[in-house]
Short mmCIF file of N, CA and C and ligand atoms in Angstrom, two decimals:
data_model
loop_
_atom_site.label_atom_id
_atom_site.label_comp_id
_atom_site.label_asym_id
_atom_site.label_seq_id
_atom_site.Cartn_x
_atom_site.Cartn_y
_atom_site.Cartn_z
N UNK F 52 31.41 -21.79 48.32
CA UNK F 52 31.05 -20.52 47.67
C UNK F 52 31.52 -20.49 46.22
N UNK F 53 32.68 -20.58 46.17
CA UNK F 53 33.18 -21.18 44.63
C UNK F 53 32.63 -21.89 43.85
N UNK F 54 32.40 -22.95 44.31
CA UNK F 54 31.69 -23.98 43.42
C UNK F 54 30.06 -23.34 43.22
N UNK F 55 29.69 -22.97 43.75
CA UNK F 55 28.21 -22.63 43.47
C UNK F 55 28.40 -21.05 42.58
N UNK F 56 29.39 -20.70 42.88
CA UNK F 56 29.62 -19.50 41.76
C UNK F 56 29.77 -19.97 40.44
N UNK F 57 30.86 -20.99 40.21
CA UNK F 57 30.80 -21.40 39.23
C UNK F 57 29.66 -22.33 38.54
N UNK F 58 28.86 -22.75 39.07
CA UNK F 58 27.39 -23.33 39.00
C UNK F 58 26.59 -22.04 38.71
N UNK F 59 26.46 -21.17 39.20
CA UNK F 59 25.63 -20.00 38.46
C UNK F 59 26.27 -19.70 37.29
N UNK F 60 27.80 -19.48 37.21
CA UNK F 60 28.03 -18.97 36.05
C UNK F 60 27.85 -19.98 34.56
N UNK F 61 28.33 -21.22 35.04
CA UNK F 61 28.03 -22.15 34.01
C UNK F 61 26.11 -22.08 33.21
N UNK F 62 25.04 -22.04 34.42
CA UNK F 62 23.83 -21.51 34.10
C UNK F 62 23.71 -20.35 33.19
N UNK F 63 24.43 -19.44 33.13
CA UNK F 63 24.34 -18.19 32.65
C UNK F 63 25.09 -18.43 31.37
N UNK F 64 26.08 -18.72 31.03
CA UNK F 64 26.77 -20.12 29.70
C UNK F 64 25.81 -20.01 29.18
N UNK F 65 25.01 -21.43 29.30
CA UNK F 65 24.15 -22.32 29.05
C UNK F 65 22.96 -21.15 28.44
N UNK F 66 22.66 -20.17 29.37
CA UNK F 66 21.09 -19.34 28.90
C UNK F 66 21.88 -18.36 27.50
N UNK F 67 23.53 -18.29 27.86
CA UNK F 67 23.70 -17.02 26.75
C UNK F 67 23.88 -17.77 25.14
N UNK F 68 24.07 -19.00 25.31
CA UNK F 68 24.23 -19.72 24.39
C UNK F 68 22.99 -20.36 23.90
N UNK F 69 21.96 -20.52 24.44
CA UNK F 69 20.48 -20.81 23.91
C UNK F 69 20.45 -19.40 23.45
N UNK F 70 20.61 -18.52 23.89
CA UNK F 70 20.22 -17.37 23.01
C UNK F 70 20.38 -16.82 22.13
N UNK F 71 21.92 -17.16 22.15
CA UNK F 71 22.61 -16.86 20.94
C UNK F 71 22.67 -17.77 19.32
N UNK F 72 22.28 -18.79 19.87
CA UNK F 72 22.31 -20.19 19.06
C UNK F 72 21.34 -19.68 18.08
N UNK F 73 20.00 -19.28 18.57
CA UNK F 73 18.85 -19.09 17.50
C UNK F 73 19.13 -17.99 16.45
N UNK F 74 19.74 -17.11 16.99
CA UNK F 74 20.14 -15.19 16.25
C UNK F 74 20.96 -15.54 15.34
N UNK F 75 22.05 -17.07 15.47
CA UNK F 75 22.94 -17.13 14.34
C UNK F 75 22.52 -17.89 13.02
N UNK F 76 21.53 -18.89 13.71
CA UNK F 76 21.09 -19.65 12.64
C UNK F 76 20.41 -18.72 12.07
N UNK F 77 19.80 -18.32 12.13
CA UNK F 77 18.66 -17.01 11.58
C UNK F 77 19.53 -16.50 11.04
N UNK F 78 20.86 -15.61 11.18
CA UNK F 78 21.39 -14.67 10.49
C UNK F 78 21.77 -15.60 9.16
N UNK F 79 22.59 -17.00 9.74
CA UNK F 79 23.34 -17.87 9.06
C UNK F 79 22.18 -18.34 7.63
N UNK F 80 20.96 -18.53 7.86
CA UNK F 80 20.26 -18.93 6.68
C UNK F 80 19.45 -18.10 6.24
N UNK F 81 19.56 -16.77 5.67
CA UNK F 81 18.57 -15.98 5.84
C UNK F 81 17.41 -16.50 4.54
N UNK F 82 16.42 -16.24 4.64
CA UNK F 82 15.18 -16.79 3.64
C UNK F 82 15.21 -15.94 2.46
N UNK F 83 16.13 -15.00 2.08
CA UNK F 83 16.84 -14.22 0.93
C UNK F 83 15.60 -14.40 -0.35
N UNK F 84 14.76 -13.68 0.11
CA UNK F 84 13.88 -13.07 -1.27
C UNK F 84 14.19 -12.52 -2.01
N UNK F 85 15.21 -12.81 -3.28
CA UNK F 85 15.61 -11.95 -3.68
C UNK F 85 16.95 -11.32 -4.03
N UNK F 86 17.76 -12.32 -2.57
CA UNK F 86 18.88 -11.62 -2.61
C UNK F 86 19.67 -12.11 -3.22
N UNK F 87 19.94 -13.62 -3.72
CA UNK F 87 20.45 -13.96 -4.81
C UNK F 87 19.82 -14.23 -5.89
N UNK F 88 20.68 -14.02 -6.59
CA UNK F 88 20.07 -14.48 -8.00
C UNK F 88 19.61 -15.86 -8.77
N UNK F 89 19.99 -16.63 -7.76
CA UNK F 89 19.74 -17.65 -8.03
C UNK F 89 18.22 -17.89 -7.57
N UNK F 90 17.89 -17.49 -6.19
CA UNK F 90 16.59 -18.10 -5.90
C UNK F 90 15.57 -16.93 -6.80
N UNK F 91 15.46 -15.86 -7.20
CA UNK F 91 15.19 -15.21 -8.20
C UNK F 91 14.52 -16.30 -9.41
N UNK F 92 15.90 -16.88 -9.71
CA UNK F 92 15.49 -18.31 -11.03
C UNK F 92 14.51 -18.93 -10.79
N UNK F 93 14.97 -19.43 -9.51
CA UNK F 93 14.22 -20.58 -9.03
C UNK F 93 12.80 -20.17 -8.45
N UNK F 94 12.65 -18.83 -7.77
CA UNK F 94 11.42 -18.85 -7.61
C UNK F 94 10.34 -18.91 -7.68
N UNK F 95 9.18 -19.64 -7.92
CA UNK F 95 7.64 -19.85 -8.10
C UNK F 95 7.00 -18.56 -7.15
N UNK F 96 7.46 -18.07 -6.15
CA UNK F 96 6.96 -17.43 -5.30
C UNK F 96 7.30 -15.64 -5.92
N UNK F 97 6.95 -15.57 -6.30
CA UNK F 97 6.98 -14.21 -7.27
C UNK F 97 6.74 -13.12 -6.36
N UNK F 98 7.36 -12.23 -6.51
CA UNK F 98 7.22 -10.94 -4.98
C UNK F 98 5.65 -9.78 -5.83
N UNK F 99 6.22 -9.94 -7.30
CA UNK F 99 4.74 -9.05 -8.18
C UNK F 99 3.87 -10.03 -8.70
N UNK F 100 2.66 -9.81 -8.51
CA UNK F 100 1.55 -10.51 -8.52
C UNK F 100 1.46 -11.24 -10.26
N UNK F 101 1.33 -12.09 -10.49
CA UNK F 101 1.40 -12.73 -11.88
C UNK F 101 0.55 -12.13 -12.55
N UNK F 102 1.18 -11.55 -13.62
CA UNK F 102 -0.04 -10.71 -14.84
C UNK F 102 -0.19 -9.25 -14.72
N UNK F 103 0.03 -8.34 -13.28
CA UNK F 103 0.10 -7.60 -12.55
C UNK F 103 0.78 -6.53 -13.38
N UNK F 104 0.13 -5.64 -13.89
CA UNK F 104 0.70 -4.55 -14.69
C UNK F 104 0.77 -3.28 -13.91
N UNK F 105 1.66 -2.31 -14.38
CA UNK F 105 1.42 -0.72 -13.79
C UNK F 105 0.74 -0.02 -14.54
N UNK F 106 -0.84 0.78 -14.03
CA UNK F 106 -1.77 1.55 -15.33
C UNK F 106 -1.63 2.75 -14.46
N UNK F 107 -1.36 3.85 -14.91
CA UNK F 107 -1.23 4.56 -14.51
C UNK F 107 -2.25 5.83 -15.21
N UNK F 108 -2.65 6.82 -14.26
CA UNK F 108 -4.22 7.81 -14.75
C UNK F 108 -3.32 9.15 -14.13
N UNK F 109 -4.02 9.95 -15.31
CA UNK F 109 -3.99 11.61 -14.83
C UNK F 109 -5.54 11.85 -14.60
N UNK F 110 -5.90 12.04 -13.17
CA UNK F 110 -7.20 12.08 -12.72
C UNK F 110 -7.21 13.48 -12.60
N UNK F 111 -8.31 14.28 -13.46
CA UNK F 111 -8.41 16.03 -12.94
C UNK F 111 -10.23 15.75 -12.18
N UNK F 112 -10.29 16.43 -11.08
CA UNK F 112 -10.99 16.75 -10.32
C UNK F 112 -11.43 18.08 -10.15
N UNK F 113 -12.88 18.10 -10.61
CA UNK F 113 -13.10 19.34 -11.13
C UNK F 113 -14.99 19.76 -10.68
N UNK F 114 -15.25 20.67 -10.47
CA UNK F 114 -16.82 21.38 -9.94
C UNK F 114 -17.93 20.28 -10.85
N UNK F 115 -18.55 19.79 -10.97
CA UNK F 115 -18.48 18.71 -10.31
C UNK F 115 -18.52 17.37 -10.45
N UNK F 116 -17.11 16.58 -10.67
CA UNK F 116 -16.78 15.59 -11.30
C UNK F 116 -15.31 15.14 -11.41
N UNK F 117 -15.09 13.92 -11.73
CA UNK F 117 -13.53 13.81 -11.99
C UNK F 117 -13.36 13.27 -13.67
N UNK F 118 -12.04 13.46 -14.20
CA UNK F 118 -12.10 12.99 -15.77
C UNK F 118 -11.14 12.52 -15.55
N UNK F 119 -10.53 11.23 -15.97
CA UNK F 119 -11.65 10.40 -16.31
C UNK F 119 -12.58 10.09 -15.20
N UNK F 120 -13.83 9.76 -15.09
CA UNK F 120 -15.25 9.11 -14.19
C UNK F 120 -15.11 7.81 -14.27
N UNK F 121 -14.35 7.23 -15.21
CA UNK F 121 -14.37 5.97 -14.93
C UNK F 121 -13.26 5.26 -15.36
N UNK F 122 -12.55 4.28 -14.53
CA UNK F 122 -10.91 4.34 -13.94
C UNK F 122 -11.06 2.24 -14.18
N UNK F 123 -10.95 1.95 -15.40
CA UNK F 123 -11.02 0.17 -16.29
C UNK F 123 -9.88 -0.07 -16.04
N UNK F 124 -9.19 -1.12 -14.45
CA UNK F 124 -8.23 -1.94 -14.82
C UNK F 124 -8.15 -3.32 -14.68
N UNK F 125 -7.31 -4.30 -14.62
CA UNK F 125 -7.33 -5.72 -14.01
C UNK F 125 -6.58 -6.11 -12.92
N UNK F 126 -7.47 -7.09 -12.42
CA UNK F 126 -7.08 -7.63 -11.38
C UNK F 126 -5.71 -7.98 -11.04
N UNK F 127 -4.72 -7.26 -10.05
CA UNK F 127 -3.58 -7.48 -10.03
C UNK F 127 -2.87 -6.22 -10.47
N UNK F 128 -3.49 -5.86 -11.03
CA UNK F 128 -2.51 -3.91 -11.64
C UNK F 128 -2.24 -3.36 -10.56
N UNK F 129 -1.40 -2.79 -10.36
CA UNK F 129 -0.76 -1.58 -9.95
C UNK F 129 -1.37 -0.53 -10.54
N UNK F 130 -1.72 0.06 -9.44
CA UNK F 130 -2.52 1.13 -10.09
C UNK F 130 -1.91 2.73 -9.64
N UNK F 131 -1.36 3.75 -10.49
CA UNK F 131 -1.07 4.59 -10.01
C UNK F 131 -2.00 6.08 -10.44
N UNK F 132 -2.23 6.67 -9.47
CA UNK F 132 -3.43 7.72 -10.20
C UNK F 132 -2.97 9.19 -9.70
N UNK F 133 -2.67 10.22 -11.04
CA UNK F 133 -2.00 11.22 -10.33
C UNK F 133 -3.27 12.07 -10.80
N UNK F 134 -3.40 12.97 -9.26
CA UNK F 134 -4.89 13.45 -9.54
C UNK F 134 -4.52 15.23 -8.96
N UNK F 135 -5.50 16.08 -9.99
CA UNK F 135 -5.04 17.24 -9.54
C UNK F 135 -6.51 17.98 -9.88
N UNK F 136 -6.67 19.18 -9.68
CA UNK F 136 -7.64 19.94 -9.55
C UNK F 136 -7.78 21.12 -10.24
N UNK F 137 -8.82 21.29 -11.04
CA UNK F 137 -8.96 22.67 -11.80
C UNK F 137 -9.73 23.60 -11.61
N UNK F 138 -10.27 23.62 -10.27
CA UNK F 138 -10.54 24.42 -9.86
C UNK F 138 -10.49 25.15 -8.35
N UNK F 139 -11.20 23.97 -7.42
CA UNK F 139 -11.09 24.38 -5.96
C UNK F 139 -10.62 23.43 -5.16
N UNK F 140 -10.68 22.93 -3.52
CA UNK F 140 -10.11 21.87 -3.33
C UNK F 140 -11.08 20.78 -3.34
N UNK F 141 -10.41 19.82 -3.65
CA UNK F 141 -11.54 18.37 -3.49
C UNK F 141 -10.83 17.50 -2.75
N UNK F 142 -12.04 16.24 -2.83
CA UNK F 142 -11.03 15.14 -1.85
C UNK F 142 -11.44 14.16 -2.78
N UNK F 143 -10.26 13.32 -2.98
CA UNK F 143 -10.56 11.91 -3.14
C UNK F 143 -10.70 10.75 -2.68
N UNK F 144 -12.03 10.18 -2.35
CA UNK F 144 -12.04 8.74 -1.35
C UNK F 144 -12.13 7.93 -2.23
N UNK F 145 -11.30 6.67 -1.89
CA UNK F 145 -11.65 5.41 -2.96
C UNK F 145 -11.10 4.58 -1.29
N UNK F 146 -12.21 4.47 -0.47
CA UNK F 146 -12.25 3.80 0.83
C UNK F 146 -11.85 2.17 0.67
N UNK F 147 -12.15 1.08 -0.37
CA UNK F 147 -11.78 -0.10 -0.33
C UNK F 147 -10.21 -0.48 -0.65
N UNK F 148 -9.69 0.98 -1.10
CA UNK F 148 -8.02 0.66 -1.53
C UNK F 148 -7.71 1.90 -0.20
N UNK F 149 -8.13 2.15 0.54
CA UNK F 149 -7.63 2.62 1.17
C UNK F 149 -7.01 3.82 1.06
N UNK F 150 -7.76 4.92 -0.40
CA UNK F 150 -7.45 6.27 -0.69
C UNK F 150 -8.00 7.29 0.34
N UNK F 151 -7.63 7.98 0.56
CA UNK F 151 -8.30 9.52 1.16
C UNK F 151 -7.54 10.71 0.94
N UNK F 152 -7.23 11.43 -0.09
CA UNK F 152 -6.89 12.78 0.19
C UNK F 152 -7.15 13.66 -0.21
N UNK F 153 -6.67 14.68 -0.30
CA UNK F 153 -6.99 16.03 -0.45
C UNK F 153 -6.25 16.81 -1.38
N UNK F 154 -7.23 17.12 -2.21
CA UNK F 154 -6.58 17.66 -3.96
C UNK F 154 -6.65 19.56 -3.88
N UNK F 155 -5.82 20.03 -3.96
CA UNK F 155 -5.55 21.32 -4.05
C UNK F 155 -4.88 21.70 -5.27
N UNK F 156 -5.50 22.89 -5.76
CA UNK F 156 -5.48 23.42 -6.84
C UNK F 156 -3.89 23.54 -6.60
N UNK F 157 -3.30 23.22 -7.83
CA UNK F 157 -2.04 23.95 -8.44
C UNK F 157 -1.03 22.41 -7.63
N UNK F 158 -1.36 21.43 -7.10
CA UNK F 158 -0.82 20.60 -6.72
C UNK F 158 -1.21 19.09 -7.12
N UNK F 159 -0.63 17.69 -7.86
CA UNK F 159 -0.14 16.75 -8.36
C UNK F 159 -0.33 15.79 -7.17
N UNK F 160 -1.35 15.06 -6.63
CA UNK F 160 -1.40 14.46 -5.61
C UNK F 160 -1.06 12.84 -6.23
N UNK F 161 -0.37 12.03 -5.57
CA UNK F 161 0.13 10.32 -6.37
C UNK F 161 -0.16 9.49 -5.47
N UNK F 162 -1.17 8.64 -5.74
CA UNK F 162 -1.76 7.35 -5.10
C UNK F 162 -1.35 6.37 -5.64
N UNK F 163 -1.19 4.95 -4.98
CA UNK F 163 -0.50 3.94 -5.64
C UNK F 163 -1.15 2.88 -5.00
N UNK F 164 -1.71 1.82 -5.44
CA UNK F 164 -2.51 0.67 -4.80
C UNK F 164 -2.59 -0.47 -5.50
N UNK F 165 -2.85 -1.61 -5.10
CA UNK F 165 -2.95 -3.09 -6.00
C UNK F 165 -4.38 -2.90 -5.58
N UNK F 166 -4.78 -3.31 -6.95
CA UNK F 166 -6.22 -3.28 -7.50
C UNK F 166 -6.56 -5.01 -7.22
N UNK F 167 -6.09 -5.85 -5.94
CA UNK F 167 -6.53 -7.01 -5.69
C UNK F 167 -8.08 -7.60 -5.43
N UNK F 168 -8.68 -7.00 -5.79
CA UNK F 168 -10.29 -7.60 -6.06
C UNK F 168 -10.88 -6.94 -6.72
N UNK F 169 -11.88 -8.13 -7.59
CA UNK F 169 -12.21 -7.60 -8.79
C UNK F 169 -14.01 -6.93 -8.10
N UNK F 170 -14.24 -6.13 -8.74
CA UNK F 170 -15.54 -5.16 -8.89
C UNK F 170 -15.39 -4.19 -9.30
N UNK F 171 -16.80 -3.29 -8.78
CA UNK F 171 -16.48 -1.94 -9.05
C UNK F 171 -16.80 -1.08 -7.81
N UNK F 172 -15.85 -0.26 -8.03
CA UNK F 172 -15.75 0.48 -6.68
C UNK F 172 -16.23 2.05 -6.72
N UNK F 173 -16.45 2.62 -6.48
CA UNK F 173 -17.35 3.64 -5.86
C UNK F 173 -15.94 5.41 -5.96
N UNK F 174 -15.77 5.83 -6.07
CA UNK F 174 -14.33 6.65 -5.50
C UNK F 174 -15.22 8.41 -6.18
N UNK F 175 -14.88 9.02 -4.35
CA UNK F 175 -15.76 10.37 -5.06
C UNK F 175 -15.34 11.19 -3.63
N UNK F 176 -15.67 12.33 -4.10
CA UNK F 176 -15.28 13.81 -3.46
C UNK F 176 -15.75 13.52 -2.16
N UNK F 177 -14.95 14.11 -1.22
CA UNK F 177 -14.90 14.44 0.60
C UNK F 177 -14.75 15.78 0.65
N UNK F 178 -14.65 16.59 -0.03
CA UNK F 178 -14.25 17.62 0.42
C UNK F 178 -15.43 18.68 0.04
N UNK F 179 -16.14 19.36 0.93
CA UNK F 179 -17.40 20.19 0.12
C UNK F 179 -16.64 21.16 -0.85
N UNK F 180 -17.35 21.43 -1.76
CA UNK F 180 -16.68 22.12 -2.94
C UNK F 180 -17.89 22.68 -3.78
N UNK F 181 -19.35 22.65 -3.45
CA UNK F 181 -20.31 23.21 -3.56
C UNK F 181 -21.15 22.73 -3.75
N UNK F 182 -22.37 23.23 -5.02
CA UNK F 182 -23.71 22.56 -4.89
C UNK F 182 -23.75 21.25 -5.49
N UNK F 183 -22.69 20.88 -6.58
CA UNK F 183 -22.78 19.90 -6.65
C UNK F 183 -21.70 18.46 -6.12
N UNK F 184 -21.91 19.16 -5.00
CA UNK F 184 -20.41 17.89 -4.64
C UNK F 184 -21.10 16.80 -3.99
N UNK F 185 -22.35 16.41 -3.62
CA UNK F 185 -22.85 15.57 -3.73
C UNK F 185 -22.73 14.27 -4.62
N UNK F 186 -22.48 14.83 -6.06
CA UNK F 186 -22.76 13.92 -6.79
C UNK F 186 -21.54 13.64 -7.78
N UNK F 187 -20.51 14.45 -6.99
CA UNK F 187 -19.10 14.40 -7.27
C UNK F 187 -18.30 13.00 -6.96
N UNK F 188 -18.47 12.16 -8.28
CA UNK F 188 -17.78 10.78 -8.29
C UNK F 188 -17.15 10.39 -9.55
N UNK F 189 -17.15 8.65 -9.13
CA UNK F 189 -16.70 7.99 -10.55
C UNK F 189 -16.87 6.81 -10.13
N UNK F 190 -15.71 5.58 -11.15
CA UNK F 190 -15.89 4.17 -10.82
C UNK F 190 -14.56 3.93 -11.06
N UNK F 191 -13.96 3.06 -10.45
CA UNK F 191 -13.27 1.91 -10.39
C UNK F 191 -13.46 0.98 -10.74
N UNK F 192 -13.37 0.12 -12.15
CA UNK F 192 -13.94 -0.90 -12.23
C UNK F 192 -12.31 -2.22 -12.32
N UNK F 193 -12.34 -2.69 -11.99
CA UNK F 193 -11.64 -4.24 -11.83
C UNK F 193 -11.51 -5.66 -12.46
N UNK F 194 -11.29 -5.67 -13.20
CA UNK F 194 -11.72 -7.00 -14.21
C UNK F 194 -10.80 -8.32 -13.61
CU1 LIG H 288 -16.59 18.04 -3.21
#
């Protein structure tokens, strides 16, 4: 009975130490993006996209239209767009960056996206806001 106790327990050893073995090496080498300064130097692997600027827009959304209508950056920008409303509520979709919201008067709405492919993109009102919200848009263009 002993001996086979100690035969399970030695098994149970053996499984806590395969388990543990992997969690330390992992802790022990971590792949530190960043965290020293050294691989910082050394890195080729850049965490911000090379060339990659921040452009940043005051978008007003308005009966029926947005100003600016048309939103010129490059490929790789950071794009930040603070969009607000002068008159009623609107929505802003820009569906390929993955925008959707909802602009209410007297409120500063802040979108933030990498502009990673170049075209031009489409970005216009969701929200009915009257006769002309149909044709309530703009462009995104991408260089
Ligand atoms: Cu609308």
């Amino acid at each position: 009975m002993e001996k086979r106790f100690a035969a399970f327990f030695l098994v149970l050893l053996v499984f806590f130490l395969g388990c543990t073995q992997p969690q330390q090496s992992n802790g022990g080498t971590p792949i530190s993006n960043g965290a020293g300064p050294d691989g910082s130097l050394n890195g080729d692997d850049a965490v911000t996209p090379a060339g990659g600027e921040t452009k940043e827009f005051d978008v007003r959304a308005f009966q029926w239209g947005f100003n600016p209508s048309k939103i010129e950056v490059s490929e790789g920008d950071t794009v930040v767009l603070r969009i607000s409303s002068e008159d009623v509520d609107h929505g802003f979709n820009l569906p390929q960056f993955g925008v959707n919201k909802k602009i209410v008067p007297g409120e500063t709405v802040t979108v933030e996206f990498v502009a990673d492919k170049k075209g031009t993109y489409r970005f216009f009102c969701n929200v009915f806001c009257g006769e002309g919200h149909e044709q309530m848009e703009g462009q995104l263009i991408v260089n």
